[in-house]
PDB file of C-alpha atoms and ligand atoms in Angstrom:
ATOM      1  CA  UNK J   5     138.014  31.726  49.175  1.00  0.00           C
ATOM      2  CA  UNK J   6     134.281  32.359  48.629  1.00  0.00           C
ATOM      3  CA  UNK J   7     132.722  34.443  45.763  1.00  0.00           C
ATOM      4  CA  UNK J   8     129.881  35.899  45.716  1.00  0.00           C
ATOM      5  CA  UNK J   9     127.986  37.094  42.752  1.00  0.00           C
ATOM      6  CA  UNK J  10     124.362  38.411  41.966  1.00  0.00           C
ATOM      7  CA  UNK J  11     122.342  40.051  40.022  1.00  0.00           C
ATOM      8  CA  UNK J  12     119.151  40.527  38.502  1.00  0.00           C
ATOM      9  CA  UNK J  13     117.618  38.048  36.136  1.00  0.00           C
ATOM     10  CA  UNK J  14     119.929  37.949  32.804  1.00  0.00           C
ATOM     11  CA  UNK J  15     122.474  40.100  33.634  1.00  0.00           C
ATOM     12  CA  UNK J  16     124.786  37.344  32.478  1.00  0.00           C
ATOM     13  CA  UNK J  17     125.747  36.036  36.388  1.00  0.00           C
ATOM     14  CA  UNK J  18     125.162  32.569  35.656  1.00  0.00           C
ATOM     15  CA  UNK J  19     127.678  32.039  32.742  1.00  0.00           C
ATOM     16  CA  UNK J  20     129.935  34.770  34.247  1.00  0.00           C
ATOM     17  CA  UNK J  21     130.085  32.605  37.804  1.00  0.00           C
ATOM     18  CA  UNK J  22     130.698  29.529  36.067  1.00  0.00           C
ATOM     19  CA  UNK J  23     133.777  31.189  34.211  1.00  0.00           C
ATOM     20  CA  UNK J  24     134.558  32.387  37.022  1.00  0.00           C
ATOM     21  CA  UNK J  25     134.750  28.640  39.081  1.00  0.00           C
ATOM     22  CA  UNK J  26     136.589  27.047  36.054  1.00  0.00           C
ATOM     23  CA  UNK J  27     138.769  29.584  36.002  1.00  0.00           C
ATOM     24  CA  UNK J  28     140.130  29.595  39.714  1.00  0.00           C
ATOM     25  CA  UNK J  29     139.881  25.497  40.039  1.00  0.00           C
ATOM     26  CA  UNK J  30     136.169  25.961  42.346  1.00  0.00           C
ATOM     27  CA  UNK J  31     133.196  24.121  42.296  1.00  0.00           C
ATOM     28  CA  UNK J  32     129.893  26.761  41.515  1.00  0.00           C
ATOM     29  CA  UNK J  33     126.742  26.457  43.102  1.00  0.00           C
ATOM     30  CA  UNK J  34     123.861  28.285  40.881  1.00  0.00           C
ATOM     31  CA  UNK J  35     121.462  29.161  43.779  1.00  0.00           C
ATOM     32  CA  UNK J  36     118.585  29.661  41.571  1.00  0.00           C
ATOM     33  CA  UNK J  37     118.539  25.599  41.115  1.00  0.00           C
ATOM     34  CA  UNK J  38     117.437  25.608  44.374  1.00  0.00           C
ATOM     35  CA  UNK J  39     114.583  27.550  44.387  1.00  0.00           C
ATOM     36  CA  UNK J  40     113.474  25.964  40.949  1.00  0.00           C
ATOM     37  CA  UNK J  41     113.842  22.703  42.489  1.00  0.00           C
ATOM     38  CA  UNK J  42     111.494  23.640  45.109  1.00  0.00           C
ATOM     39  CA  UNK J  43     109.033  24.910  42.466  1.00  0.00           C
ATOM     40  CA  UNK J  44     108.702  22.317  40.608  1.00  0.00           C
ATOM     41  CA  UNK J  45     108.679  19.846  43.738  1.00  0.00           C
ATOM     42  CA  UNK J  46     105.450  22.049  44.647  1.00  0.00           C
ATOM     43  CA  UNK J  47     103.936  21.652  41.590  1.00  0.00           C
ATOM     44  CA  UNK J  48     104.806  18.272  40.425  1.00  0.00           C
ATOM     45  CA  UNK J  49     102.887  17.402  43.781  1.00  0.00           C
ATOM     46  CA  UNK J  50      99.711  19.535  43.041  1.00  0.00           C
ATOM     47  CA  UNK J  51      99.853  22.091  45.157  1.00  0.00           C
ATOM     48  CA  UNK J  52      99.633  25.847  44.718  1.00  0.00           C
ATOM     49  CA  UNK J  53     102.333  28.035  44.843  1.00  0.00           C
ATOM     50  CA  UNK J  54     101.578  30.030  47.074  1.00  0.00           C
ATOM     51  CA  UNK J  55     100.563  27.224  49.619  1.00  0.00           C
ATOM     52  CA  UNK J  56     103.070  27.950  52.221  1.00  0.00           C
ATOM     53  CA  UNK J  57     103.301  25.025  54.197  1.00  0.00           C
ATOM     54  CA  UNK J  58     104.149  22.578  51.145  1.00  0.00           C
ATOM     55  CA  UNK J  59     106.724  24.661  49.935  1.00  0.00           C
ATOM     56  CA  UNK J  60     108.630  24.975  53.310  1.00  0.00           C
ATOM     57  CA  UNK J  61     107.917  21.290  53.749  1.00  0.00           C
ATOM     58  CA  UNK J  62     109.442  20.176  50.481  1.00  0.00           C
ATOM     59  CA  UNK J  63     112.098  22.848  50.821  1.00  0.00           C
ATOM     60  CA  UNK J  64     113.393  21.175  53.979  1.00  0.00           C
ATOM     61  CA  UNK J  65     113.648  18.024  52.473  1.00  0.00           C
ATOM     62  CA  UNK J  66     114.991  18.789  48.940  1.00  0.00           C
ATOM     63  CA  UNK J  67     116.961  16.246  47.518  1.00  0.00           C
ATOM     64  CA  UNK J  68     120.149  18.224  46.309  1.00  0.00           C
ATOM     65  CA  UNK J  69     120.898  15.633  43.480  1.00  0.00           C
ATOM     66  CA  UNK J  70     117.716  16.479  41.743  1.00  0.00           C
ATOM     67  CA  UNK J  71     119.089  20.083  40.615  1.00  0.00           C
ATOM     68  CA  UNK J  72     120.676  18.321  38.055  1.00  0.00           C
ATOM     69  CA  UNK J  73     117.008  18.237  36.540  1.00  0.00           C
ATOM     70  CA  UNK J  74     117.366  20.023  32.667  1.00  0.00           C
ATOM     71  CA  UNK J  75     113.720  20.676  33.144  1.00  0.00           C
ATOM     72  CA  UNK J  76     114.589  23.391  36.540  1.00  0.00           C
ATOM     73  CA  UNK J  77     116.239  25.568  33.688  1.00  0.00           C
ATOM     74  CA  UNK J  78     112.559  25.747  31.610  1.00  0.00           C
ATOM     75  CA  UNK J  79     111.304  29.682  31.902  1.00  0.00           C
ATOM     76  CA  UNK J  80     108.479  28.756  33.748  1.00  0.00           C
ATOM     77  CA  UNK J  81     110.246  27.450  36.190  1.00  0.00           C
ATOM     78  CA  UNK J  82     112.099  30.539  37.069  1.00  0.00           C
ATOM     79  CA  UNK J  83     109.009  32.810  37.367  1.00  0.00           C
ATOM     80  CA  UNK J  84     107.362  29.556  39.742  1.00  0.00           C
ATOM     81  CA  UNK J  85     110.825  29.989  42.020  1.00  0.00           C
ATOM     82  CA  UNK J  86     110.621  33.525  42.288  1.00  0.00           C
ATOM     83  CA  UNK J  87     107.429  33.246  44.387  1.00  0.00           C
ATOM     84  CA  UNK J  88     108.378  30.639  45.825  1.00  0.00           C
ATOM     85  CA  UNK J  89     111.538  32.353  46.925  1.00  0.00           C
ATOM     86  CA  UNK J  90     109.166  34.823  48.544  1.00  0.00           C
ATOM     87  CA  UNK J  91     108.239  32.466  51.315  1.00  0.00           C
ATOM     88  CA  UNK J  92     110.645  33.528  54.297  1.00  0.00           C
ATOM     89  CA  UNK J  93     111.037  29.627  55.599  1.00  0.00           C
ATOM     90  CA  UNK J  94     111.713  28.278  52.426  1.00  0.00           C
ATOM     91  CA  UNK J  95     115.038  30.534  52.416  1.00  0.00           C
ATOM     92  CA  UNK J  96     115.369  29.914  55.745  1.00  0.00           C
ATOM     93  CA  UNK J  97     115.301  25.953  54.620  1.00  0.00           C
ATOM     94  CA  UNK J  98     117.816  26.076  51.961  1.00  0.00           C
ATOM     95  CA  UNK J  99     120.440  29.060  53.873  1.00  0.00           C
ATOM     96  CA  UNK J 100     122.699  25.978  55.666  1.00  0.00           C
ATOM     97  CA  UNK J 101     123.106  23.966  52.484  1.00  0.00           C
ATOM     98  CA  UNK J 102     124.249  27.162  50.700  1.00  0.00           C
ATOM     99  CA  UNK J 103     126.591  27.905  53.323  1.00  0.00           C
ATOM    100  CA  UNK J 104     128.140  24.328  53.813  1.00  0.00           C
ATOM    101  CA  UNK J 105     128.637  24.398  49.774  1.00  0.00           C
ATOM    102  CA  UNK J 106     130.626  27.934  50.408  1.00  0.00           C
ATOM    103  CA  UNK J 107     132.989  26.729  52.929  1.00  0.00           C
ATOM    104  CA  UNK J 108     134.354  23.467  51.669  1.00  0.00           C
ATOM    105  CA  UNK J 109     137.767  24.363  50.854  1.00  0.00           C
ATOM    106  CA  UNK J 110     139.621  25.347  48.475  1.00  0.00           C
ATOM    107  CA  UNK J 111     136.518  27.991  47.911  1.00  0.00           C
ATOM    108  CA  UNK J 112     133.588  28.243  45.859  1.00  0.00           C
ATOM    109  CA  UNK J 113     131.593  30.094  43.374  1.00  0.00           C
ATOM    110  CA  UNK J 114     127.937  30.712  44.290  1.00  0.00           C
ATOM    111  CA  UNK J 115     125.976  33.033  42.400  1.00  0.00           C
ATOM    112  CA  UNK J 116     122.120  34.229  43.068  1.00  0.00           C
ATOM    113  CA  UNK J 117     120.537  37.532  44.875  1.00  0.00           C
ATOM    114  CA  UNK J 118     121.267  37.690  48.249  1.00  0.00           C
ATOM    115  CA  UNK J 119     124.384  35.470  48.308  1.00  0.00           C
ATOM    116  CA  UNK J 120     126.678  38.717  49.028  1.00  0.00           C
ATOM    117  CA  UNK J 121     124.086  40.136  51.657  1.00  0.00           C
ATOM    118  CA  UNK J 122     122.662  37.025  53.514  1.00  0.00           C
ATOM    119  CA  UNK J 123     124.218  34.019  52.627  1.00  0.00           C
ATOM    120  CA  UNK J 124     127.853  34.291  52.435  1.00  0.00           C
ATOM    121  CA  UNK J 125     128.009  38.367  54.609  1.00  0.00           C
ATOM    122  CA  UNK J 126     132.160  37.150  55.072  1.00  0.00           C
ATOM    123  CA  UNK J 127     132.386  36.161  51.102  1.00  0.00           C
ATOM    124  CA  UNK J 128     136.182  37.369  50.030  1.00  0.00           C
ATOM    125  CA  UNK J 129     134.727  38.963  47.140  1.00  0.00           C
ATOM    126  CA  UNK J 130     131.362  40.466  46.151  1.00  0.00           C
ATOM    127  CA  UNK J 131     130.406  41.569  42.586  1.00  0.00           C
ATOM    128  CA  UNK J 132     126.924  42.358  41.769  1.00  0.00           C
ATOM    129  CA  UNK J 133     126.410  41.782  37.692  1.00  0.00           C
ATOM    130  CA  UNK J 134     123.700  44.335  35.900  1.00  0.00           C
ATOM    131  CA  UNK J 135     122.827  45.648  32.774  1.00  0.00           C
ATOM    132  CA  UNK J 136     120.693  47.933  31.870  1.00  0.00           C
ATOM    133  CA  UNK J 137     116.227  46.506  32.004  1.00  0.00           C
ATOM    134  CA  UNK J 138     116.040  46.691  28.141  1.00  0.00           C
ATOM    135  CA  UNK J 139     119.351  44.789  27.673  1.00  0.00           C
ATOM    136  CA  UNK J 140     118.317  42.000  29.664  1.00  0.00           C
ATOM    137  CA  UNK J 141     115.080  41.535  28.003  1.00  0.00           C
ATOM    138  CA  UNK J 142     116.872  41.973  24.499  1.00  0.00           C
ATOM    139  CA  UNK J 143     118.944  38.681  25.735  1.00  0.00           C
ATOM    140  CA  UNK J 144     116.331  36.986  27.119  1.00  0.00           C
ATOM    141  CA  UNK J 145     114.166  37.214  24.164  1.00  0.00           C
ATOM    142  CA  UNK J 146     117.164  36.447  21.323  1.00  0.00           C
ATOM    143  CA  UNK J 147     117.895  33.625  23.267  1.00  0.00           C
ATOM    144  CA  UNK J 148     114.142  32.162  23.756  1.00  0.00           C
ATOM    145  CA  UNK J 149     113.493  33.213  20.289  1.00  0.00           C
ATOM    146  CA  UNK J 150     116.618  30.835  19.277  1.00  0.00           C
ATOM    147  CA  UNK J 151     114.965  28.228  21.232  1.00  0.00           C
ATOM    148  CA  UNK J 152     112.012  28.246  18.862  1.00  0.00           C
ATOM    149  CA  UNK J 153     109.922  29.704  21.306  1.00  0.00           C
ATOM    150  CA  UNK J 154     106.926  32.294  19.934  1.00  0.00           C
ATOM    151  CA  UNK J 155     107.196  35.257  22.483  1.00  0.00           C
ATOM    152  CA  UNK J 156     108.078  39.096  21.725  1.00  0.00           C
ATOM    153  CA  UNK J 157     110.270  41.454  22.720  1.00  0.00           C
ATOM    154  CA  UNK J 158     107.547  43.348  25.100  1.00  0.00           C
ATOM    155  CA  UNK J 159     106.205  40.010  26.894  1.00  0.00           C
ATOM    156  CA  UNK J 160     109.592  39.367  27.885  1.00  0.00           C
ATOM    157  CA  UNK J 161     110.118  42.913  28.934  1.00  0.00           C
ATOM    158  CA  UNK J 162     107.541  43.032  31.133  1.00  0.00           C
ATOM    159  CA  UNK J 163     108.087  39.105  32.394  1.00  0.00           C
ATOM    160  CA  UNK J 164     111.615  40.644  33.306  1.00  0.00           C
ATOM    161  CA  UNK J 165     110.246  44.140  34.966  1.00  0.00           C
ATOM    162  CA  UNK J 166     107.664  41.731  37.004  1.00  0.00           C
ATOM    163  CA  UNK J 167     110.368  39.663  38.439  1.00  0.00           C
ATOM    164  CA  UNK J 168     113.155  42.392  39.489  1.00  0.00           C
ATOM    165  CA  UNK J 169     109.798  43.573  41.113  1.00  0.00           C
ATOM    166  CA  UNK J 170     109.435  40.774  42.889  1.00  0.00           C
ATOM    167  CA  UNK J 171     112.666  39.340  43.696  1.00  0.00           C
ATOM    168  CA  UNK J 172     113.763  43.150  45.127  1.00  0.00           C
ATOM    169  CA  UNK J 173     110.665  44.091  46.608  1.00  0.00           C
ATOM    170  CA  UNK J 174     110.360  41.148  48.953  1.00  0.00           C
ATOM    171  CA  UNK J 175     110.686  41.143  52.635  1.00  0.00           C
ATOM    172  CA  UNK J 176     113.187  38.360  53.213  1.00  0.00           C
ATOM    173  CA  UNK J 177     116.386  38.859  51.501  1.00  0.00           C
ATOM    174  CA  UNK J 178     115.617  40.855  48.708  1.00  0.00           C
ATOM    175  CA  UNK J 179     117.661  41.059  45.540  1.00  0.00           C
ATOM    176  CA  UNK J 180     120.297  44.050  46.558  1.00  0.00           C
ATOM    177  CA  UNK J 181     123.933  45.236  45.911  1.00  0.00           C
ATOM    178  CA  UNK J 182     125.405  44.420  49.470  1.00  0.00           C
ATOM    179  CA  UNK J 183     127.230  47.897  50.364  1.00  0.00           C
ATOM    180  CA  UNK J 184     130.980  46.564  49.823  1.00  0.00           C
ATOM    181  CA  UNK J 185     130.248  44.729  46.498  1.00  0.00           C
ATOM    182  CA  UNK J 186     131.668  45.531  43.389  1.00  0.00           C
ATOM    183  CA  UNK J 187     129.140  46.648  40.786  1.00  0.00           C
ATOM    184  CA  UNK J 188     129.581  45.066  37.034  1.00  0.00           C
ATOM    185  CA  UNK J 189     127.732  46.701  34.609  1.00  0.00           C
ATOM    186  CA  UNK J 190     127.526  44.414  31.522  1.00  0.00           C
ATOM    187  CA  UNK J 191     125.533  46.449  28.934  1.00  0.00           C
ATOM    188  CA  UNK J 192     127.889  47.145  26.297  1.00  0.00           C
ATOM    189  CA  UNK J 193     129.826  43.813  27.058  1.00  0.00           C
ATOM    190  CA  UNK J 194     129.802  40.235  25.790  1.00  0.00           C
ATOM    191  CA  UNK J 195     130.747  37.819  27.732  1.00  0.00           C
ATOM    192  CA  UNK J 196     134.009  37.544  27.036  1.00  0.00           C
ATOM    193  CA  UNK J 197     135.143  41.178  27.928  1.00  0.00           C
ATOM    194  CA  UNK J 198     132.634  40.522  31.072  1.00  0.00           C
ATOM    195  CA  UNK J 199     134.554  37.603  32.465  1.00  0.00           C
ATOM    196  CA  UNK J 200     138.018  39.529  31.874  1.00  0.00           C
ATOM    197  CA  UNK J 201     136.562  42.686  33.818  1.00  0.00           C
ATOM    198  CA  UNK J 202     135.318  40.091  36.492  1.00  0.00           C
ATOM    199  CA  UNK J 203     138.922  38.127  36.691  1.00  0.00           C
ATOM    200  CA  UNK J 204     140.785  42.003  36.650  1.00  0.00           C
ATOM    201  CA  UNK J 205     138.427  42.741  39.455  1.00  0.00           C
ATOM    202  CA  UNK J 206     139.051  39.253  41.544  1.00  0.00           C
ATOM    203  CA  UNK J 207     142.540  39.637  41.148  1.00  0.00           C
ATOM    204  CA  UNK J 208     142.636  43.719  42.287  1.00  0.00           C
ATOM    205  CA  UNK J 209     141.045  42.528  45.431  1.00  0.00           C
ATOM    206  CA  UNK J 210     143.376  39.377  46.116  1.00  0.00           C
ATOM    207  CA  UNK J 211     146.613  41.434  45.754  1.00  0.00           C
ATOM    208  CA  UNK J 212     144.954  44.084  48.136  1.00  0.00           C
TER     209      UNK J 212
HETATM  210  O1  LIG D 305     118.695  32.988  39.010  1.00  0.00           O
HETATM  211  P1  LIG D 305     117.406  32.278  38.623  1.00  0.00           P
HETATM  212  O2  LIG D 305     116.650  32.941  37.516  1.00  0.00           O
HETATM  213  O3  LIG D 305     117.600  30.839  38.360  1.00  0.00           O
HETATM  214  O4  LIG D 305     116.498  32.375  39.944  1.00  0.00           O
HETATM  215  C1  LIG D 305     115.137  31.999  39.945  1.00  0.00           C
HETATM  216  C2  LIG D 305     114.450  32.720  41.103  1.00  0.00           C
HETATM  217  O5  LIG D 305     114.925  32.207  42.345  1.00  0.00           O
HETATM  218  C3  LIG D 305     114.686  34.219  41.154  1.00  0.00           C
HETATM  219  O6  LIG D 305     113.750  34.941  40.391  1.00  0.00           O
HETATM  220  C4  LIG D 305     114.586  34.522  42.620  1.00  0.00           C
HETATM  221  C5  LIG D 305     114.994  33.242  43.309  1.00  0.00           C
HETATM  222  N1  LIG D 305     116.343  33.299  43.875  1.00  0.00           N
HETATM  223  C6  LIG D 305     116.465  33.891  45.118  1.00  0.00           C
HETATM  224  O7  LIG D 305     115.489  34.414  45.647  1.00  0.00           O
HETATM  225  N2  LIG D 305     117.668  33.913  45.755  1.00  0.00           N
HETATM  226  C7  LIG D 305     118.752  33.379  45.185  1.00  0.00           C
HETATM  227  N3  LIG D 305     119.912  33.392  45.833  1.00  0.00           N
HETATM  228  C8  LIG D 305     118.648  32.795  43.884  1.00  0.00           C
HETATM  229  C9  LIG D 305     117.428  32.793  43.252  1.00  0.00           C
END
């Protein structure tokens, strides 16, 4: 069984997908790691990130046991992968790994942007998790802020708007509800009461 789940940039996807895996016994494959990885593989080696060839290079010869990295979680590094992610070969590099992760039985738990469009099309189930733009950056910045970091509310407002931009406005793939996913709108939720509507609607569409 293969699940599918994306969303925009903290809309809570990556904590509800690994509920999710523990929950149903499956391994979870963040897909963001990957692009991170291939960020800071570009830039650890000096080169630009928008220098096209060395990202597709190092892309197609990322080592998957680096995403253990703690450092591919840093903010930086997320805005770095989103341009990255831009970069049509580069997705094209990393699409077979995703998909071999997906069909190892029992099933698997891979959350991203395009993982219910492009990458897993077949996926059993599909949910794409939102909230609302000014919720997201209202988590983003209690949580950065609890990191000891300096930033305000409207710097990571506007690092969020820039992103969605991005990551949805991009030829290749872009960041999109595919048409028979189920839409989870976490505003007024914490996580709890997300991962039970998540598990109520896994369970709908198994019994279907
Ligand atoms: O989910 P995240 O913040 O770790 O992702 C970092 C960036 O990687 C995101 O802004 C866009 C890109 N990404 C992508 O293009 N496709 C995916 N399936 C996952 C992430």
């Amino acid at each position: 069984m293969i699940i599918a789940i994306d969303g925009p940039a903290a809309s809570g996807k990556g904590t509800l997908a690994r509920r999710i895996a523990q929950h149903f016994g499956f391994p979870c494959l963040d897909t963001g790691l990957l692009y991170r990885a291939v960020a800071r593989d570009v830039l650890a080696r000096g080169f630009r990130l928008d220098d096209i060839w060395a990202a597709v290079s190092l892309a197609r010869s990322l080592d998957p046991a680096t995403l253990e990295d703690d450092g591919l979680r840093a903010p930086g590094v997320g805005e770095a992968a989103s341009r990255v992610a831009g970069i049509p070969e580069v997705r094209a590099a990393l699409l077979q790994y995703q998909r071999d992760f997906s069909r190892k039985p029992p099933g698997a738990v891979l959350d991203g942007r395009d993982i219910g469009t492009v990458v897993c099309p077949d996926a059993d189930i599909k949910i794409f998790v939102t909230a609302t733009l000014e919720e997201r950056a209202r988590r983003r910045y209690e949580e950065r802020r609890s990191q000891g970091e300096d930033v305000t509310y409207e710097e990571i407002l506007e690092l969020i708007t820039n992103r969605d931009a991005r990551d949805s406005g991009r030829g290749s793939a872009p960041m999109r509800r595919a048409e028979d996913a189920d839409l989870l709108d976490t505003t007024k939720m914490d996580i709890e009461t997300a991962f039970d509507a998540a598990v109520g609607l896994i369970k709908r569409k198994i019994s279907q």
